[in-house]
């Protein structure tokens, strides 16, 4: 994998305008995610935020921050750190976001496909287990595609 990064680094020659636009977009996106995260924390007791499962909103926001940090890695001078940083920050951020959204979707599935129409309680601990499994599956899939983070030289 190291050779592929070095080969990719030699192809990546960005001009100043591309770097500046990428930097502005990346920083703005990180700021939007940070503002959303702060809003969720401050207004966590509001009914709308509380019903939207604030812990999963936190995870989605943190995942967004990590994804947009990967764009900042991509405009760094080409070397192995920027190559691996782009891949792994992007994959980690998407994994966190995907697992949180999957868990929220699974909750809806569980509620609407209740065939016996029995009352049941959806616990946060149970949902966090689903989030961990979804994250593990997403991470395993990403590891299969991209290989380990850094192989010894």
Coordinates of C-alpha atoms in Angstrom, one line a residue:
X1 CA 0.0 0.0 0.0
X2 CA 2.9 2.4 0.6
X3 CA 4.0 2.2 -3.1
X4 CA 0.4 3.1 -4.2
X5 CA 0.5 6.1 -1.9
X6 CA 3.8 7.3 -3.3
X7 CA 2.5 6.7 -6.9
X8 CA -0.7 8.6 -6.1
X9 CA 1.3 11.4 -4.4
X10 CA 3.3 12.0 -7.6
X11 CA 0.1 12.4 -9.6
X12 CA -1.3 14.9 -7.1
X13 CA -0.1 18.3 -8.0
X14 CA -2.8 20.9 -7.1
X15 CA -2.8 24.5 -8.1
X16 CA -3.3 27.3 -5.6
X17 CA -6.9 28.0 -6.5
X18 CA -7.9 24.4 -6.0
X19 CA -6.1 24.2 -2.6
X20 CA -7.8 27.5 -1.5
X21 CA -11.3 26.4 -2.5
X22 CA -10.9 23.0 -0.9
X23 CA -9.6 24.6 2.3
X24 CA -12.5 27.0 2.4
X25 CA -15.1 24.4 1.8
X26 CA -13.5 21.9 4.2
X27 CA -13.3 24.6 7.0
X28 CA -16.8 25.8 6.4
X29 CA -18.1 22.2 6.6
X30 CA -16.3 21.5 9.8
X31 CA -17.7 24.7 11.3
X32 CA -21.2 23.7 10.2
X33 CA -20.8 20.4 11.9
X34 CA -19.3 22.0 15.1
X35 CA -22.2 24.5 15.2
X36 CA -24.7 21.7 14.8
X37 CA -23.0 19.7 17.5
X38 CA -23.0 22.6 20.0
X39 CA -26.6 23.3 19.2
X40 CA -27.5 19.6 19.9
X41 CA -25.6 19.8 23.2
X42 CA -27.1 23.1 24.3
X43 CA -30.7 22.3 23.2
X44 CA -30.5 18.7 24.2
X45 CA -33.5 19.0 26.5
X46 CA -35.7 20.4 23.8
X47 CA -38.4 18.0 22.8
X48 CA -37.4 17.9 19.1
X49 CA -33.8 17.2 19.9
X50 CA -34.6 14.7 22.6
X51 CA -37.0 12.8 20.2
X52 CA -34.3 12.7 17.6
X53 CA -31.9 10.7 19.8
X54 CA -29.2 13.2 20.7
X55 CA -26.4 10.7 21.1
X56 CA -26.9 9.6 17.5
X57 CA -27.0 13.3 16.4
X58 CA -23.7 13.7 18.2
X59 CA -22.2 10.8 16.3
X60 CA -23.5 12.0 12.9
X61 CA -21.9 15.4 13.6
X62 CA -18.6 14.0 14.8
X63 CA -18.5 11.7 11.7
X64 CA -19.1 14.8 9.5
X65 CA -16.2 16.6 11.2
X66 CA -13.9 13.7 10.6
X67 CA -15.0 13.3 6.9
X68 CA -14.3 17.0 6.2
X69 CA -11.0 16.8 8.0
X70 CA -10.1 14.2 5.4
X71 CA -10.5 16.9 2.7
X72 CA -7.9 18.9 4.6
X73 CA -5.5 15.9 4.5
X74 CA -6.1 15.7 0.7
X75 CA -4.7 19.2 0.1
X76 CA -1.6 18.7 2.2
X77 CA 1.7 18.3 0.3
X78 CA 1.8 14.8 -1.1
X79 CA 3.4 12.3 1.2
X80 CA 2.5 9.0 2.8
X81 CA 0.8 10.8 5.8
X82 CA -1.5 12.8 3.6
X83 CA -2.3 9.8 1.5
X84 CA -3.2 7.5 4.5
X85 CA -4.8 10.4 6.4
X86 CA -7.2 11.1 3.6
X87 CA -8.2 7.4 3.2
X88 CA -8.5 6.7 6.9
X89 CA -10.2 9.9 8.1
X90 CA -12.7 9.7 5.3
X91 CA -13.4 6.0 6.0
X92 CA -13.7 6.5 9.8
X93 CA -16.0 9.5 9.4
X94 CA -18.3 7.7 7.0
X95 CA -18.3 4.6 9.2
X96 CA -19.4 6.6 12.2
X97 CA -22.1 8.4 10.2
X98 CA -23.3 5.2 8.5
X99 CA -23.6 3.3 11.7
X100 CA -25.6 6.0 13.5
X101 CA -28.0 6.4 10.5
X102 CA -28.3 2.6 10.2
X103 CA -29.2 2.3 13.9
X104 CA -31.8 5.0 13.6
X105 CA -33.3 3.2 10.5
X106 CA -33.2 -0.1 12.4
X107 CA -35.2 1.4 15.2
X108 CA -37.9 2.5 12.7
X109 CA -37.9 -1.0 11.2
X110 CA -38.3 -2.5 14.6
X111 CA -41.3 -0.3 15.4
X112 CA -43.1 -0.6 12.1
X113 CA -42.5 -4.4 11.7
X114 CA -43.9 -5.3 15.1
X115 CA -46.2 -8.1 13.7
X116 CA -47.7 -9.1 17.1
X117 CA -48.3 -5.4 18.0
X118 CA -46.8 -5.9 21.4
X119 CA -45.5 -3.1 23.5
X120 CA -41.7 -3.1 23.7
X121 CA -39.1 -0.7 24.9
X122 CA -36.3 0.4 22.7
X123 CA -33.3 1.0 25.1
X124 CA -30.4 3.2 24.4
X125 CA -28.0 0.5 25.4
X126 CA -29.6 -1.9 22.8
X127 CA -29.3 0.7 20.1
X128 CA -25.6 1.4 21.0
X129 CA -25.0 -2.4 20.5
X130 CA -26.6 -2.1 17.1
X131 CA -24.4 1.0 16.4
X132 CA -21.3 -0.9 17.4
X133 CA -22.2 -3.9 15.1
X134 CA -23.0 -1.6 12.2
X135 CA -19.7 0.2 12.7
X136 CA -17.8 -3.0 13.0
X137 CA -19.3 -4.3 9.7
X138 CA -18.7 -1.0 8.0
X139 CA -15.1 -1.0 9.3
X140 CA -14.5 -4.6 8.2
X141 CA -15.8 -3.7 4.7
X142 CA -13.5 -0.7 4.6
X143 CA -10.5 -2.7 5.8
X144 CA -11.2 -5.3 3.1
X145 CA -11.2 -2.6 0.4
X146 CA -8.2 -0.5 1.6
X147 CA -6.0 -2.8 3.7
X148 CA -4.5 -2.1 7.1
X149 CA -3.8 1.5 8.0
X150 CA 0.0 1.4 7.8
X151 CA 2.0 -1.7 6.9
X152 CA 5.6 -2.0 8.1
X153 CA 8.1 -1.1 5.5

